[in-house]
XYZ file of C-alpha atoms in Angstrom:
314
model
C 44.456 37.761 -15.602
C 41.998 38.747 -12.910
C 43.370 36.297 -10.337
C 47.078 37.355 -10.608
C 46.039 41.051 -10.428
C 43.968 40.416 -7.283
C 46.866 38.574 -5.621
C 49.299 41.421 -6.520
C 47.009 44.068 -5.039
C 46.600 42.039 -1.833
C 50.411 41.780 -1.506
C 50.849 45.564 -1.887
C 48.219 46.211 0.835
C 49.795 43.691 3.210
C 53.332 45.206 3.071
C 52.583 48.605 4.767
C 50.293 46.955 7.286
C 53.119 44.654 8.304
C 55.504 47.641 8.659
C 53.089 49.462 11.053
C 52.312 46.447 13.227
C 54.316 47.390 16.410
C 52.179 45.134 18.563
C 54.401 42.254 17.516
C 57.547 43.777 19.162
C 56.867 41.889 22.357
C 57.376 38.654 20.548
C 60.690 39.573 18.970
C 63.640 37.448 19.874
C 67.027 38.923 20.779
C 68.575 37.313 17.709
C 66.081 39.046 15.413
C 66.789 42.614 16.661
C 70.105 42.811 18.579
C 70.670 46.445 17.594
C 67.541 47.647 19.454
C 68.603 46.194 22.801
C 69.843 49.557 24.326
C 70.186 47.969 27.742
C 73.366 46.179 26.667
C 75.031 49.202 25.014
C 78.274 50.372 26.618
C 77.902 54.139 26.357
C 81.416 54.740 27.746
C 82.881 53.385 24.534
C 80.797 55.731 22.362
C 81.606 59.022 24.173
C 84.530 61.012 22.712
C 87.453 61.403 25.093
C 87.837 65.211 25.256
C 90.500 64.977 27.912
C 92.955 63.896 25.233
C 92.755 67.008 23.095
C 92.462 69.882 25.604
C 88.858 70.840 24.875
C 87.552 73.989 26.570
C 86.044 73.327 29.982
C 83.482 75.192 31.920
C 85.631 76.622 34.733
C 82.543 77.322 36.813
C 81.417 73.715 36.823
C 82.087 71.668 39.982
C 85.298 69.696 39.624
C 86.468 71.640 36.583
C 90.174 72.052 35.964
C 91.776 75.129 37.503
C 93.137 78.047 35.527
C 96.643 76.921 36.456
C 96.238 73.734 34.462
C 98.302 74.775 31.473
C 99.563 72.231 28.952
C 103.334 71.905 29.128
C 103.743 72.651 25.458
C 102.254 76.121 26.014
C 105.427 77.080 27.912
C 107.921 75.635 25.461
C 108.241 78.820 23.380
C 109.744 82.201 24.316
C 107.978 84.166 27.071
C 107.553 87.216 24.833
C 107.615 86.025 21.243
C 107.194 89.554 19.871
C 110.607 90.476 21.299
C 112.212 88.247 18.674
C 110.739 90.432 15.924
C 110.549 93.953 17.416
C 113.140 93.775 20.189
C 112.683 93.786 23.964
C 113.356 97.514 24.242
C 110.526 98.366 21.853
C 108.036 95.910 23.342
C 108.557 96.701 27.038
C 106.589 100.010 26.964
C 103.789 98.310 25.011
C 103.493 95.534 27.615
C 103.420 98.097 30.414
C 100.683 100.085 28.648
C 98.679 96.907 28.089
C 98.895 96.036 31.791
C 97.723 99.510 32.777
C 94.871 99.391 30.284
C 93.548 96.176 31.764
C 93.995 97.194 35.378
C 94.067 100.425 37.368
C 94.305 102.728 34.368
C 94.208 106.409 35.335
C 92.617 108.946 33.044
C 91.465 112.526 33.352
C 89.189 115.085 31.735
C 88.407 118.790 31.855
C 84.820 119.661 30.940
C 83.587 123.234 30.496
C 79.831 122.709 30.648
C 78.878 126.369 30.353
C 80.919 129.437 29.529
C 78.274 131.896 28.476
C 77.150 135.489 28.246
C 73.614 136.359 29.361
C 71.573 139.137 27.778
C 68.404 140.037 29.750
C 65.346 140.494 27.529
C 63.805 143.113 29.852
C 66.782 145.383 30.335
C 69.470 145.178 32.959
C 73.138 144.343 32.876
C 74.679 141.750 30.670
C 76.171 138.974 32.750
C 78.337 135.910 32.456
C 78.337 132.387 33.883
C 80.942 129.659 34.110
C 80.371 126.031 35.089
C 83.228 123.555 34.744
C 84.649 120.443 36.300
C 87.748 118.294 35.992
C 88.471 114.799 37.224
C 91.362 112.367 37.391
C 91.408 108.722 38.452
C 90.204 105.239 37.562
C 86.851 103.619 36.977
C 85.993 103.407 40.689
C 87.863 106.170 42.463
C 88.384 109.697 41.199
C 89.321 113.160 42.337
C 86.825 115.739 41.063
C 87.232 119.497 40.991
C 84.149 121.647 40.254
C 83.734 125.362 39.930
C 80.942 127.712 38.942
C 79.982 131.323 39.363
C 78.375 134.348 37.802
C 78.657 138.103 37.619
C 78.065 141.178 35.484
C 80.376 142.442 32.769
C 82.058 145.521 34.173
C 80.577 144.820 37.611
C 81.358 142.794 40.648
C 81.505 139.057 40.872
C 78.129 137.963 42.304
C 78.941 134.413 43.336
C 81.715 131.863 42.948
C 82.495 128.466 44.370
C 85.088 125.705 44.111
C 84.498 122.096 45.158
C 87.148 119.432 45.785
C 85.523 115.992 45.905
C 86.348 112.328 46.241
C 84.173 110.383 43.826
C 83.394 106.675 44.254
C 81.388 104.613 41.764
C 78.325 103.111 43.458
C 76.863 101.590 40.304
C 77.437 101.340 36.577
C 76.154 104.879 35.986
C 76.364 106.780 39.283
C 79.101 108.118 41.539
C 78.832 109.116 45.186
C 80.804 112.289 45.829
C 81.970 113.825 49.086
C 84.346 116.638 49.913
C 84.525 120.338 50.593
C 83.341 123.534 48.914
C 84.719 127.027 49.290
C 82.823 130.189 48.310
C 85.065 133.248 47.846
C 81.954 135.273 46.908
C 79.522 136.731 47.967
C 81.253 136.017 51.270
C 84.002 133.609 52.195
C 82.358 130.443 53.460
C 83.201 126.750 53.593
C 80.898 123.756 53.167
C 80.929 120.010 53.534
C 79.560 118.376 50.386
C 77.723 115.087 49.855
C 76.221 114.357 46.475
C 75.647 112.031 43.560
C 76.388 112.447 39.881
C 75.576 110.192 36.986
C 73.340 109.112 34.182
C 69.719 108.444 35.135
C 67.340 106.241 33.097
C 66.421 107.702 29.697
C 69.895 109.309 29.513
C 69.326 112.257 31.836
C 72.547 113.683 33.270
C 71.957 114.374 36.963
C 74.124 116.190 39.497
C 72.757 116.733 42.995
C 74.377 117.672 46.292
C 73.780 118.725 49.886
C 75.928 121.496 51.380
C 76.469 122.027 55.095
C 78.199 125.365 55.673
C 80.573 126.300 58.478
C 77.687 128.431 59.803
C 75.482 125.365 60.084
C 73.308 126.204 57.055
C 72.039 123.255 55.028
C 71.343 123.886 51.356
C 70.867 121.701 48.279
C 71.178 121.917 44.529
C 69.952 119.602 41.764
C 70.853 119.908 38.087
C 69.457 117.788 35.267
C 70.032 117.990 31.533
C 69.388 115.934 28.437
C 71.128 115.875 25.054
C 68.636 115.507 22.202
C 70.449 114.973 18.921
C 68.865 116.692 15.930
C 71.778 115.703 13.710
C 75.118 114.173 14.582
C 76.512 117.667 15.240
C 73.418 119.730 16.184
C 72.196 119.040 19.716
C 69.300 120.513 21.677
C 69.826 120.474 25.419
C 66.997 121.136 27.913
C 68.426 121.887 31.328
C 67.009 122.720 34.746
C 68.643 123.737 38.002
C 66.845 123.940 41.355
C 68.223 125.232 44.651
C 66.749 124.867 48.138
C 67.563 125.825 51.691
C 66.576 124.206 54.986
C 66.564 127.540 56.829
C 66.651 131.300 56.346
C 70.089 132.724 55.514
C 69.736 136.522 55.958
C 73.345 137.232 54.937
C 72.558 135.882 51.469
C 68.939 137.061 51.181
C 67.711 133.479 51.177
C 64.569 132.131 52.830
C 63.862 128.508 53.634
C 62.300 126.287 50.982
C 62.944 126.196 47.257
C 64.914 129.347 46.618
C 65.696 129.358 42.904
C 64.724 127.627 39.685
C 66.399 127.929 36.275
C 64.901 126.036 33.333
C 66.689 126.625 30.035
C 67.128 125.438 26.489
C 70.435 125.438 24.615
C 71.175 124.573 20.996
C 74.788 123.729 20.322
C 76.728 122.825 17.226
C 79.679 120.517 17.662
C 82.328 121.802 15.271
C 84.343 119.059 16.873
C 83.132 116.795 19.675
C 85.413 118.763 21.986
C 84.353 122.220 20.839
C 80.716 123.338 20.591
C 79.398 126.931 20.624
C 75.735 127.342 21.515
C 72.846 129.759 21.780
C 69.902 129.476 24.116
C 67.307 130.977 26.364
C 66.840 130.579 30.107
C 64.285 131.641 32.670
C 65.754 132.498 36.064
C 63.459 132.978 39.038
C 63.739 133.294 42.786
C 60.829 131.605 44.493
C 58.925 131.635 47.773
C 60.291 133.741 50.578
C 63.500 134.383 48.633
C 61.456 136.101 45.907
C 59.720 138.201 48.566
C 63.112 139.321 49.899
C 64.209 140.324 46.373
C 61.019 142.361 45.850
C 61.451 144.044 49.242
C 64.977 145.057 48.260
C 63.754 146.511 44.978
C 65.329 143.778 42.836
C 63.820 141.675 40.088
C 62.929 138.205 41.276
C 62.840 136.717 37.787
C 64.279 137.308 34.319
C 64.461 135.780 30.867
C 67.966 135.707 29.417
C 69.255 135.063 25.921
C 72.431 133.013 25.975
C 75.545 132.755 23.851
C 78.160 130.347 25.062
C 80.695 127.630 24.542
C 80.890 124.016 25.666
C 84.285 122.354 25.441
C 86.264 119.455 26.867
C 89.695 117.951 26.579
């Protein structure tokens, strides 16, 4: 009994050792292992022939088939198969709309950014402000019309301007704008305009421009605002506007340097996306030499205003 058991155990130990002994591969004959001789494999016979079943090709690869290489059977059916079901008369407008939507589609928009009443917290006259723009065109080229101004209820119009601009996309989020501006108030004056408008990193809406007047005066304005959603319909909007001048403009009581700064905070409720009344507060201040001119004329150089307004677009 002992001898057969010893022989059985020796056989079990020898089997795995034989399986792990790769040193003996050098002595293998070709007849013993024909399947491991990869040098004689004909790989061309094992590769599937994709050219026979129209597999998708990488058109960017060198030597790839051109876009014009269309299988003949693709042209065997009717040119507009939907006509057979809906009729050519019904489908023609749909095809035209599809072509426009995937090409030079023209769209337009009117945006009333601010239409508000201002109530000074330290006395004075209640005023109003409007700030709106409209545009029409495609993704790259647009015509833009801007207007803004302010005045006092029951009083004279203090300032007003209209800009007519050509807008050209210079990136995914910014447009370069150039055109003309006309100020009917406080005095009739024309300007050449060069500016940019778009969406800066962290979702800040930015609108900045240089203005060269027909009197040779160079001024600038930068506006920035941010929409912070509190809920889907309640939105808090910080906003700041800064104006500057390269020289003194006595006819407008403006001195060179930064002439005006207006930081504000508006809280709007979007009854609909297109219609949103708001309330807010804004600090308006003349600065530098412009503030000195206002003081010399007996006018306030700064004020805090409560705001009630409307933002709308269509």
